[in-house]
XYZ file of C-alpha atoms in Angstrom:
743
model
C 0.000 0.000 0.000
C 1.393 3.387 -0.975
C 1.934 5.980 1.723
C 0.736 9.582 1.248
C 4.082 10.824 -0.033
C 4.068 8.136 -2.732
C 0.742 9.364 -4.027
C 2.166 12.890 -4.387
C 5.135 11.894 -6.558
C 5.518 13.648 -9.919
C 4.413 11.594 -12.903
C 7.197 10.823 -15.363
C 7.287 8.130 -18.084
C 11.069 7.780 -17.861
C 13.384 6.255 -15.238
C 14.032 8.937 -12.636
C 16.995 8.726 -10.234
C 16.188 9.688 -6.676
C 17.997 12.749 -5.385
C 19.063 13.150 -1.769
C 16.088 15.361 -0.829
C 13.295 13.356 -2.428
C 11.379 10.562 -0.777
C 12.773 7.249 -2.003
C 13.515 3.679 -1.083
C 16.738 2.220 0.373
C 20.002 2.473 -1.561
C 23.215 0.729 -0.488
C 26.256 2.947 -0.026
C 28.403 0.112 1.316
C 27.710 -3.621 1.258
C 29.398 -6.250 3.420
C 32.555 -8.022 2.245
C 33.508 -11.612 2.903
C 35.706 -12.076 5.973
C 38.172 -14.778 7.015
C 38.524 -14.460 10.771
C 41.526 -15.945 12.602
C 40.300 -18.093 15.450
C 43.272 -17.149 17.566
C 42.662 -13.403 17.074
C 42.844 -11.285 20.211
C 40.080 -9.034 18.845
C 37.359 -11.599 19.619
C 34.914 -9.635 17.471
C 33.851 -9.749 13.790
C 32.460 -6.673 12.037
C 30.395 -6.889 8.830
C 29.850 -3.409 7.366
C 26.638 -2.098 5.792
C 25.735 1.514 5.015
C 22.389 2.556 3.502
C 20.649 5.792 2.549
C 16.961 6.428 1.999
C 14.217 8.916 2.802
C 12.785 8.154 5.328
C 16.008 6.584 6.737
C 15.871 2.785 6.389
C 16.046 0.312 9.218
C 18.726 -2.368 8.880
C 18.586 -6.056 9.686
C 20.723 -9.095 8.889
C 20.297 -12.623 7.588
C 22.515 -15.652 8.171
C 22.158 -18.448 5.637
C 18.779 -16.982 4.579
C 17.300 -16.705 8.079
C 16.789 -13.416 9.914
C 19.021 -12.674 12.888
C 17.148 -11.400 15.934
C 19.701 -8.916 17.166
C 17.539 -7.795 20.091
C 17.131 -11.295 21.517
C 20.705 -12.573 21.102
C 23.469 -10.781 22.990
C 25.868 -12.567 20.678
C 25.038 -9.946 18.007
C 24.831 -6.156 18.065
C 24.459 -3.305 15.577
C 26.856 -0.400 15.208
C 25.083 1.944 12.811
C 24.234 -0.508 10.066
C 27.217 -2.804 10.742
C 26.750 -6.209 12.372
C 29.087 -7.003 15.276
C 29.559 -10.668 16.219
C 30.943 -10.979 19.717
C 33.154 -13.977 20.574
C 32.560 -15.566 17.164
C 32.165 -19.312 17.130
C 33.277 -21.414 14.170
C 30.401 -23.861 14.285
C 27.694 -21.281 15.021
C 28.732 -18.196 13.071
C 30.365 -19.482 9.867
C 28.102 -18.974 6.855
C 26.630 -16.475 4.402
C 25.419 -13.064 5.648
C 23.218 -10.450 3.966
C 22.313 -6.932 5.071
C 18.572 -6.141 4.799
C 17.441 -2.486 4.452
C 13.785 -1.428 4.745
C 11.783 1.788 4.675
C 8.144 2.488 3.718
C 9.020 2.224 0.016
C 10.272 -1.352 0.245
C 13.123 -3.710 1.118
C 16.442 -4.642 -0.488
C 19.038 -7.262 0.448
C 22.782 -6.856 -0.020
C 25.230 -9.095 -1.798
C 26.267 -12.220 0.028
C 29.240 -12.033 2.382
C 30.844 -15.206 3.685
C 32.293 -15.468 7.169
C 34.990 -18.105 7.379
C 37.315 -18.943 10.226
C 41.024 -19.418 9.659
C 42.960 -21.782 11.868
C 45.852 -24.156 11.794
C 46.075 -27.098 14.193
C 49.207 -28.965 15.235
C 50.519 -32.087 13.572
C 49.033 -35.162 15.239
C 52.030 -37.495 14.835
C 55.242 -36.847 16.704
C 57.635 -39.151 14.843
C 58.124 -40.341 11.290
C 59.867 -43.363 9.859
C 63.333 -43.128 8.379
C 63.477 -42.941 4.594
C 66.271 -45.024 3.049
C 67.225 -44.536 -0.607
C 70.146 -45.300 -2.880
C 72.382 -42.576 -4.151
C 71.131 -41.344 -7.545
C 67.564 -42.392 -6.788
C 64.643 -39.917 -6.773
C 62.723 -39.302 -3.550
C 59.504 -37.768 -2.191
C 59.002 -36.676 1.445
C 55.334 -36.185 2.402
C 54.314 -33.187 4.540
C 50.719 -34.166 5.401
C 49.523 -30.794 6.818
C 47.294 -30.853 9.899
C 43.605 -29.721 9.918
C 43.311 -26.094 8.889
C 41.231 -23.368 7.221
C 42.765 -20.640 5.130
C 45.558 -20.628 2.569
C 48.812 -22.370 3.517
C 52.410 -22.026 2.439
C 55.101 -24.693 2.865
C 58.831 -24.866 3.477
C 61.271 -27.548 4.726
C 64.004 -27.286 7.338
C 67.130 -29.308 6.648
C 68.574 -30.636 9.911
C 68.205 -27.533 12.098
C 66.549 -24.100 11.857
C 67.304 -21.724 10.173
C 68.673 -23.924 7.398
C 65.925 -24.369 4.795
C 65.930 -26.571 1.702
C 66.999 -24.459 -1.254
C 64.869 -25.121 -4.326
C 66.661 -25.625 -7.640
C 66.506 -27.982 -10.633
C 67.109 -30.911 -8.269
C 64.846 -30.010 -5.330
C 61.239 -28.763 -5.357
C 58.638 -27.960 -2.673
C 55.043 -28.158 -3.874
C 52.801 -25.379 -2.580
C 49.794 -27.527 -3.419
C 50.627 -30.515 -1.236
C 53.608 -29.378 0.810
C 55.658 -32.403 -0.322
C 59.422 -32.191 -0.889
C 60.788 -33.716 -4.119
C 64.449 -34.533 -4.810
C 65.003 -35.550 -8.419
C 68.320 -37.323 -7.696
C 69.542 -37.950 -4.162
C 73.170 -37.110 -3.398
C 75.250 -37.808 -0.316
C 74.839 -34.177 0.780
C 71.105 -34.769 1.135
C 71.472 -37.123 4.094
C 69.921 -35.613 7.255
C 66.635 -34.727 8.958
C 63.801 -32.954 7.132
C 61.015 -31.025 8.861
C 57.919 -29.603 7.079
C 56.987 -26.038 8.112
C 53.343 -25.033 7.505
C 52.239 -21.357 7.644
C 48.635 -20.082 7.579
C 48.656 -16.851 5.506
C 45.547 -15.549 7.314
C 46.538 -16.188 10.910
C 50.314 -16.052 10.253
C 50.622 -19.019 12.586
C 53.230 -21.727 11.920
C 53.463 -25.360 12.920
C 56.344 -27.803 12.433
C 55.854 -31.418 11.558
C 57.869 -34.268 13.015
C 61.340 -34.652 11.468
C 61.888 -37.289 8.789
C 65.388 -38.866 8.692
C 66.898 -39.513 5.244
C 69.698 -42.088 4.929
C 71.517 -43.735 2.009
C 71.368 -47.422 1.383
C 74.638 -49.267 1.058
C 73.611 -51.630 -1.714
C 75.006 -49.557 -4.568
C 74.329 -46.446 -6.640
C 71.190 -45.966 -8.739
C 71.953 -45.981 -12.457
C 70.590 -43.572 -15.036
C 66.861 -43.665 -15.822
C 64.362 -41.621 -17.764
C 62.329 -38.804 -16.189
C 59.281 -39.633 -14.124
C 56.907 -36.723 -13.522
C 55.780 -36.822 -9.879
C 54.286 -33.305 -9.606
C 51.619 -32.677 -12.220
C 48.851 -30.079 -12.502
C 45.302 -31.468 -12.971
C 43.866 -32.386 -16.373
C 41.470 -29.408 -15.991
C 42.443 -26.222 -14.171
C 39.524 -23.779 -13.791
C 41.080 -20.301 -13.723
C 39.322 -17.107 -12.672
C 39.557 -13.928 -14.679
C 42.233 -11.586 -13.367
C 43.830 -14.083 -10.985
C 47.369 -15.470 -11.000
C 47.374 -19.073 -12.207
C 50.155 -21.352 -10.911
C 51.069 -24.642 -12.591
C 53.454 -27.061 -10.878
C 55.493 -29.737 -12.642
C 58.511 -31.655 -11.342
C 60.132 -34.936 -12.352
C 62.494 -37.455 -10.765
C 65.298 -38.836 -12.910
C 69.000 -39.527 -13.329
C 70.533 -37.336 -14.677
C 68.408 -34.523 -13.207
C 65.708 -33.761 -15.799
C 65.220 -30.298 -17.269
C 61.688 -28.872 -17.194
C 60.215 -26.807 -20.054
C 56.749 -25.401 -20.734
C 54.738 -24.980 -23.908
C 51.195 -24.728 -25.266
C 49.887 -27.803 -27.025
C 47.760 -25.726 -29.449
C 50.889 -24.258 -31.052
C 50.418 -20.777 -29.613
C 53.188 -19.000 -27.778
C 53.217 -18.928 -24.014
C 51.759 -15.646 -22.713
C 54.482 -13.032 -22.591
C 53.493 -12.247 -19.016
C 54.114 -15.863 -17.933
C 56.946 -16.307 -15.386
C 59.107 -19.426 -14.854
C 60.699 -19.852 -11.447
C 64.340 -20.770 -11.005
C 63.552 -24.429 -10.617
C 61.349 -24.295 -13.762
C 58.957 -26.481 -11.814
C 56.488 -23.588 -11.430
C 54.842 -21.559 -14.195
C 52.897 -18.422 -13.182
C 50.415 -16.599 -15.434
C 49.330 -13.313 -13.804
C 46.084 -11.484 -14.659
C 44.597 -14.526 -16.372
C 42.328 -13.716 -19.350
C 40.267 -15.781 -21.751
C 42.976 -15.743 -24.446
C 45.325 -17.428 -21.960
C 43.059 -20.484 -21.708
C 44.131 -23.639 -23.536
C 46.091 -26.877 -23.304
C 49.465 -26.514 -21.577
C 52.273 -29.060 -21.490
C 55.172 -29.674 -19.128
C 58.120 -31.544 -20.700
C 60.738 -33.277 -18.525
C 63.876 -34.470 -20.368
C 67.259 -36.053 -19.725
C 69.645 -38.176 -21.773
C 67.616 -41.282 -21.022
C 64.305 -39.937 -22.383
C 61.458 -37.541 -21.870
C 58.092 -37.424 -20.178
C 55.167 -35.075 -20.870
C 52.288 -33.945 -18.638
C 49.446 -31.820 -19.901
C 46.379 -30.081 -18.565
C 43.612 -27.788 -19.796
C 43.378 -24.268 -18.384
C 39.748 -23.187 -18.575
C 38.564 -19.619 -18.147
C 35.773 -18.591 -15.821
C 34.506 -15.217 -14.651
C 32.129 -14.111 -11.953
C 29.072 -12.203 -13.179
C 29.609 -8.518 -13.942
C 26.864 -6.055 -14.896
C 26.675 -4.768 -18.464
C 23.140 -3.352 -18.032
C 21.469 -2.564 -14.739
C 17.917 -1.606 -13.866
C 16.976 1.939 -12.819
C 14.232 3.493 -10.705
C 10.912 3.954 -12.511
C 7.873 6.063 -11.750
C 4.802 4.702 -13.476
C 1.189 5.749 -13.599
C -1.353 3.237 -12.462
C -2.495 0.887 -15.268
C 0.693 1.544 -17.265
C 3.103 -1.171 -18.418
C 6.552 -1.410 -16.817
C 9.511 -3.301 -18.278
C 12.993 -3.831 -16.853
C 15.942 -5.614 -18.370
C 19.280 -6.434 -16.765
C 22.283 -8.048 -18.434
C 25.507 -9.462 -16.996
C 28.636 -10.958 -18.495
C 30.295 -14.017 -16.988
C 31.711 -17.436 -17.741
C 29.702 -19.611 -17.677
C 26.807 -17.432 -18.789
C 24.873 -16.150 -15.748
C 21.298 -17.048 -14.956
C 18.816 -14.520 -13.542
C 16.221 -14.329 -10.815
C 14.192 -11.451 -9.372
C 13.350 -10.274 -5.874
C 10.608 -7.918 -4.741
C 11.143 -6.387 -1.330
C 13.777 -9.005 -0.584
C 11.610 -12.019 -1.454
C 11.668 -14.189 -4.613
C 9.391 -12.862 -7.390
C 7.587 -15.529 -9.363
C 5.879 -15.143 -12.776
C 2.124 -14.994 -12.508
C -0.631 -13.252 -14.449
C 0.480 -9.676 -15.046
C 4.077 -10.397 -14.022
C 6.241 -12.045 -16.670
C 9.891 -13.090 -16.209
C 12.214 -14.156 -19.012
C 15.968 -14.408 -18.470
C 16.944 -10.910 -17.366
C 13.617 -9.281 -18.300
C 10.741 -8.364 -16.015
C 7.439 -7.041 -17.386
C 4.458 -5.928 -15.301
C 1.326 -5.250 -17.299
C -1.421 -2.953 -16.033
C 0.530 -1.762 -12.984
C -1.426 -1.529 -9.731
C -0.674 0.032 -6.357
C 0.380 -3.354 -4.981
C 3.256 -3.492 -7.487
C 5.051 -0.541 -5.871
C 8.229 -1.507 -4.035
C 11.918 -2.349 -4.337
C 12.990 -4.762 -7.062
C 16.282 -6.587 -7.450
C 17.707 -8.442 -10.428
C 20.106 -11.207 -9.344
C 22.657 -12.601 -11.813
C 24.640 -15.657 -10.778
C 26.853 -18.480 -11.931
C 28.737 -21.043 -9.881
C 31.522 -18.548 -9.258
C 29.548 -15.595 -7.887
C 26.285 -13.669 -7.352
C 25.571 -9.952 -8.002
C 22.535 -7.776 -7.257
C 21.066 -4.744 -9.086
C 18.405 -2.640 -7.336
C 15.600 -0.352 -8.529
C 12.470 1.211 -7.110
C 9.036 1.147 -8.708
C 6.815 4.033 -7.656
C 3.193 3.683 -8.740
C 1.483 7.047 -8.946
C -2.257 7.235 -8.340
C -3.629 10.793 -8.206
C -6.714 12.644 -9.327
C -6.409 15.196 -12.141
C -4.352 18.226 -11.135
C -4.083 21.445 -13.187
C -1.977 23.363 -10.634
C 1.130 23.286 -12.814
C -0.482 22.863 -16.236
C -3.314 25.372 -16.460
C -4.977 25.989 -19.809
C -3.444 28.867 -21.729
C -5.178 31.997 -20.478
C -5.570 33.537 -23.934
C -5.370 31.768 -27.303
C -5.431 33.781 -30.542
C -6.522 32.462 -33.934
C -7.578 33.987 -37.243
C -10.880 33.521 -39.006
C -10.649 30.406 -41.185
C -7.630 29.107 -39.307
C -7.039 26.076 -37.095
C -6.395 26.050 -33.341
C -5.489 23.428 -30.714
C -6.145 24.244 -27.047
C -3.970 21.905 -24.956
C -5.323 20.152 -21.845
C -2.554 18.352 -19.906
C -3.352 17.810 -16.227
C -1.263 15.466 -14.118
C -3.319 12.398 -13.359
C -2.971 8.682 -12.744
C -4.616 6.727 -14.168
C -5.166 8.592 -17.423
C -8.361 10.660 -17.162
C -11.297 11.032 -19.509
C -11.861 14.501 -20.957
C -14.845 16.716 -21.762
C -15.089 20.368 -22.804
C -17.439 23.256 -22.159
C -17.906 26.525 -24.026
C -19.108 28.969 -21.460
C -21.521 26.909 -19.373
C -22.625 24.614 -22.181
C -21.272 21.150 -22.946
C -19.295 21.290 -26.190
C -20.400 18.725 -28.771
C -17.953 17.329 -31.295
C -18.684 17.789 -34.996
C -16.831 17.954 -38.300
C -15.031 21.127 -37.145
C -14.586 20.425 -33.424
C -12.836 17.313 -32.079
C -11.264 16.230 -28.758
C -7.867 14.618 -29.371
C -6.577 11.493 -27.581
C -4.416 13.569 -25.235
C -7.443 15.690 -24.224
C -6.619 18.731 -26.364
C -9.428 20.523 -28.242
C -9.034 21.029 -32.011
C -11.134 23.519 -34.001
C -10.737 23.958 -37.776
C -12.205 26.594 -40.132
C -12.572 28.933 -37.162
C -15.371 31.491 -37.267
C -16.104 34.593 -35.173
C -18.767 32.557 -33.356
C -16.063 30.239 -31.937
C -14.684 33.031 -29.733
C -15.338 32.649 -26.013
C -14.227 30.826 -22.862
C -13.434 27.098 -22.970
C -13.144 24.725 -20.003
C -11.403 21.334 -20.011
C -12.807 18.837 -17.475
C -10.629 15.811 -16.560
C -11.940 12.855 -14.538
C -10.480 9.574 -13.218
C -11.119 7.210 -10.299
C -9.519 9.615 -7.851
C -11.303 12.831 -8.727
C -12.268 15.564 -11.196
C -10.568 18.860 -12.027
C -10.993 21.591 -14.628
C -9.204 24.586 -16.131
C -10.503 27.465 -18.272
C -9.045 29.676 -20.979
C -10.309 32.111 -23.603
C -10.253 31.889 -27.393
C -10.009 35.193 -29.285
C -10.738 35.180 -33.040
C -9.056 37.841 -35.187
C -9.580 38.945 -38.776
C -6.973 37.473 -41.112
C -4.235 39.581 -42.612
C -4.597 40.256 -46.344
C -2.191 41.705 -48.888
C -3.782 44.751 -50.501
C -0.901 45.899 -52.711
C 1.602 43.252 -53.741
C 5.068 43.863 -55.148
C 5.085 43.404 -58.909
C 7.826 42.359 -61.304
C 9.828 45.162 -62.937
C 12.270 45.610 -65.787
C 14.729 48.376 -64.884
C 18.007 49.866 -66.049
C 21.213 49.903 -64.054
C 21.436 53.012 -61.867
C 17.675 53.534 -61.425
C 15.862 53.549 -58.061
C 12.482 51.894 -57.482
C 9.978 51.056 -54.741
C 8.510 47.542 -54.420
C 5.149 47.978 -52.647
C 3.859 45.642 -49.911
C 0.685 46.873 -48.203
C -1.776 44.827 -46.147
C -4.948 45.042 -44.143
C -4.860 43.465 -40.662
C -6.326 43.487 -37.177
C -4.806 46.617 -35.610
C -4.872 45.066 -32.139
C -2.109 42.725 -33.278
C 1.511 43.615 -33.771
C 2.667 43.195 -37.346
C 6.154 42.607 -38.699
C 7.402 43.020 -42.279
C 10.541 41.312 -43.566
C 12.020 41.109 -47.049
C 14.164 38.439 -48.624
C 16.266 38.631 -51.768
C 16.982 35.371 -53.612
C 16.128 33.365 -50.494
C 18.183 35.411 -47.984
C 16.811 37.934 -45.495
C 17.817 41.501 -46.328
C 19.972 43.102 -43.634
C 18.889 46.768 -43.804
C 21.770 47.918 -41.617
C 24.431 46.110 -43.590
C 22.942 46.879 -47.015
C 21.535 50.317 -46.241
C 23.274 51.904 -49.261
C 20.818 50.177 -51.599
C 17.891 48.893 -49.483
C 15.515 50.902 -47.306
C 12.148 50.149 -45.732
C 9.599 52.842 -46.512
C 5.864 53.242 -45.961
C 5.354 55.004 -42.648
C 2.141 53.151 -41.654
C 1.967 49.861 -39.762
C 0.125 48.306 -42.705
C 2.812 49.184 -45.262
C 6.197 47.545 -45.636
C 7.377 48.947 -48.980
C 10.961 48.325 -50.070
C 13.048 50.994 -51.793
C 16.043 49.909 -53.869
C 18.455 52.726 -54.723
C 21.082 52.894 -57.480
C 20.251 49.425 -58.808
C 23.148 47.258 -59.960
C 23.260 44.055 -61.974
C 23.692 42.085 -58.723
C 20.242 43.263 -57.580
C 18.440 41.253 -60.270
C 16.428 38.359 -58.817
C 13.426 37.409 -56.697
C 12.135 39.640 -53.879
C 9.664 38.319 -51.278
C 7.711 40.458 -48.812
C 6.835 38.449 -45.684
C 4.171 39.622 -43.223
C 3.608 38.060 -39.804
C 1.266 38.595 -36.867
C 0.636 36.452 -33.814
C -2.161 34.608 -35.667
C -0.958 34.310 -39.256
C 1.792 34.911 -41.767
C 1.784 35.380 -45.536
C 4.077 36.502 -48.330
C 4.104 38.044 -51.827
C 6.906 37.888 -54.395
C 8.126 39.781 -57.462
C 10.998 39.423 -59.947
C 13.356 42.289 -60.756
C 15.046 42.272 -64.177
C 18.035 44.611 -64.554
C 19.049 45.768 -68.089
C 22.358 47.260 -69.206
C 23.581 48.583 -72.605
C 25.788 46.171 -74.548
C 29.463 46.212 -73.745
C 31.885 47.041 -76.562
C 32.039 44.299 -79.176
C 35.360 42.576 -79.371
C 37.565 42.754 -82.417
C 36.138 41.068 -85.486
C 38.526 38.698 -87.226
C 37.916 38.070 -90.903
C 39.522 34.851 -92.068
C 39.345 34.665 -95.879
C 41.018 32.168 -98.181
C 42.116 33.158 -101.668
C 38.646 33.525 -103.156
C 38.150 33.899 -106.882
C 35.061 36.050 -106.592
C 33.570 38.757 -104.421
C 33.067 37.823 -100.747
C 29.900 37.827 -98.748
C 30.906 37.943 -95.002
C 28.501 36.539 -92.450
C 28.103 37.263 -88.777
C 27.090 35.059 -85.806
C 25.232 36.194 -82.728
C 24.605 34.416 -79.411
C 20.929 33.372 -79.301
C 19.001 33.765 -76.095
C 20.834 36.953 -75.090
C 18.742 38.555 -72.374
C 19.716 41.974 -73.639
C 18.163 41.380 -77.092
C 21.408 41.866 -79.071
C 20.201 43.252 -82.408
C 23.253 44.519 -84.325
C 24.894 45.091 -87.705
C 28.124 45.098 -89.671
C 29.634 48.484 -90.278
C 32.341 49.528 -92.756
C 35.091 51.683 -91.415
C 34.840 55.458 -91.866
C 36.098 56.509 -95.247
C 35.026 53.266 -96.953
C 34.500 53.960 -100.646
C 31.896 51.233 -101.024
C 28.277 51.226 -99.913
C 27.407 47.787 -98.566
C 24.046 46.154 -98.209
C 23.273 43.976 -95.161
C 20.808 41.072 -95.210
C 18.875 41.169 -92.928
C 19.091 44.821 -92.159
C 18.888 44.214 -88.377
C 20.331 41.066 -86.814
C 18.416 40.003 -83.718
C 19.553 37.698 -80.930
C 18.003 34.634 -82.634
C 19.783 35.066 -85.999
C 23.036 33.232 -86.558
C 24.237 34.775 -89.860
C 24.133 37.933 -91.917
C 25.305 38.501 -95.493
C 26.964 41.633 -96.859
C 26.643 41.939 -100.616
C 28.117 44.308 -103.171
C 31.816 43.535 -102.585
C 34.101 44.173 -105.564
C 37.146 42.298 -106.827
C 40.641 43.651 -106.100
C 39.341 45.700 -103.163
C 40.804 45.599 -99.654
C 38.124 45.374 -96.946
C 38.079 45.526 -93.168
C 35.034 45.343 -90.819
C 33.954 46.145 -87.304
C 30.909 44.987 -85.276
C 28.452 47.100 -83.303
C 25.959 45.661 -80.751
C 22.750 47.319 -79.613
C 19.742 46.533 -77.427
C 16.737 48.428 -76.106
C 18.905 50.294 -73.613
C 21.406 51.655 -76.077
C 24.214 51.099 -78.583
C 27.571 49.714 -77.576
C 30.972 50.800 -78.781
C 32.145 49.346 -82.124
C 34.725 46.595 -82.092
C 38.273 47.191 -83.252
C 38.732 46.784 -87.031
C 39.148 43.313 -88.467
C 42.234 42.325 -90.409
C 42.425 43.857 -93.891
C 41.879 41.408 -96.733
C 41.726 41.852 -100.516
C 39.311 40.196 -102.906
C 40.881 38.730 -106.072
C 39.781 38.024 -109.602
C 38.092 34.784 -110.526
C 40.073 32.273 -112.571
C 38.567 30.443 -115.524
C 36.033 33.191 -115.955
C 35.453 35.551 -118.824
C 37.269 38.858 -118.483
C 36.473 42.226 -119.948
C 38.624 43.339 -122.870
C 40.826 46.354 -122.963
C 41.944 48.235 -119.920
C 39.985 45.978 -117.599
C 41.825 42.865 -118.785
C 42.484 40.558 -115.890
C 39.373 41.566 -113.940
C 36.186 39.478 -113.928
C 33.674 40.491 -116.507
C 30.844 38.779 -114.621
C 30.693 38.677 -110.831
C 29.731 35.502 -109.080
C 28.459 35.178 -105.569
C 30.000 33.325 -102.698
C 29.616 33.369 -98.917
C 32.070 33.064 -96.084
C 31.762 33.592 -92.343
C 33.573 36.156 -90.246
C 35.695 34.899 -87.386
C 34.889 37.359 -84.584
C 34.280 37.831 -80.862
C 31.307 39.912 -79.769
C 30.267 40.875 -76.199
C 26.846 42.265 -75.259
C 26.226 43.361 -71.678
C 27.557 40.424 -69.689
C 27.400 37.787 -72.479
C 29.701 37.049 -75.426
C 29.665 35.020 -78.618
C 32.625 33.213 -80.175
C 32.208 32.541 -83.907
C 34.476 30.287 -86.005
C 34.939 30.139 -89.768
C 32.337 27.626 -90.829
C 31.959 27.047 -94.582
C 31.933 28.512 -98.070
C 29.254 28.369 -100.733
C 29.713 29.295 -104.393
C 27.312 30.152 -107.177
C 27.716 30.685 -110.934
C 27.329 34.022 -112.727
């Protein structure tokens, strides 16, 4: 059941982290760690830490092996803050798995598991050991047989008397797995007493075993023999991620065998691997998955070799890759959580609600790391935990589900006090109260219930939509929201304004460079509304401060936004758009501005003539599509003695050729080109190259003084080679062809 402060939570569809000042469920700041307690400790007290925050502050309890500890009834336990103190801990009573349990009105969470183990090392039971008798050159093993203990042990051997310890080398090896002493080949210097020393790394206590005498037999020396591996790592060595893996391998033999290491899969040994001086120990620090594989130990001497192998397998405790987060959900909503963890082997998942196992049923569905609750109810509120585990470890992820159930509330989401719209427009009046579950909506206009029709509809989120607005739609509107927990309403006004209309639009113009014009833009609008005029030129807003030399806003009245353009240049040609905006509408009107200029001076005409045998008819080419029009003509130079005829008389921008007739033989001609349009006449081009017409061969010639000149003229045509520029365009004409005709 939700408490009053849960009902007042803000509604949010997204996961919301709790801040320090908000009301929220328990959150662990510190969870207990596993402890190995030395039984012989003088402290006589075990402390398991647990620190939790929450609002209201949580109460803290503890579990041992899944059962609650009654701290108040057992003087053996006490609480210091959230920490559990175990006084005079007892190995048989207190060893086990502990969990911290934190509870406040929002729910309960349990901590990770912390194991309490007791470290101890008892004395050796036997006081004497039998004498070991071997032949010189023979291999030998002395057993340590450590006494009962708990906690990690280390081993060493005393030779004869303390502080002389057995020095490990290629011939002698002390296994840290069993504590046994191995001598690959016994020599006379090995004769003496051997004592196993066992140290508990947790308690730092040491115990000495009974001495073992070693003597040599007198029945001869042991001959050479092949290696025999006595210390061998298991066939399968499970190795945890990040740990240091130690592999032991030692062989007896005569001569003393050499030990080498390799990977059976052909890969190189990890570069981080370390071989000890005796070579009987291989260490691989910070073990990772790529270090897993089949490893081999090879023992060799002159008599042969022996191989031992074992598989290093990789495992990893679970580690979160995706955790769950706090969620606030409205009643009847759907809530989904998903948690993911890496690990080797792959972790399995289970869920807890308020510290107890959550089972799938009805609305609650569990699948691997996913939890889905359909149609959330108040009873679903609480603390949830996703638990990921494999055989190497268990981890917990915590989240709070707050279920919000409140009647409609407009206190922070009142209807807009005033909504403006134009006649014929469309308006949406939003209605967004906070409520859980989702309310039903109705609307009133004034005091009357508003009926939906083809123009008026209530949207799914409660908002009111009116299209094709009329003056009659103006008035006060009230949204009424209702759910199981109450009813609330909020009111606002709708004001309908006359639409803005363009009365005088800018119109397209054809102007000459240097002129000044005004593009009109005048509107009618509701004078109770502010109006704003803006102009754009070729898609870019005009900056009247930056471009004030050419552009100025004129008009004087709030309904006029005329644009003046001064001293127009070619760059001002393009599209101008007047944009008008009020708080209820916006519109625009556009016009094109065409800027004309007189033609630029024509470039020099080049007349390329072959040795023609008759009078020449030059032709001229113009660039079609010239926006300046480009009518023009051929012109003889001043002082020409011939009068030429031009066909056609005026060459427009769509004509490619012109013919000049009336040329005479033996006359030297040169030409220039003049361009003109509606704005004016351009400067003539520079003169073309001078060329002379010649007489026609194989033609009749006049007798007498005119001998050698043609008696009958024939016609022919040729094209001028010239460059002509008009305004900002030019035409490049090449010599094209000749055509001949008979007299």
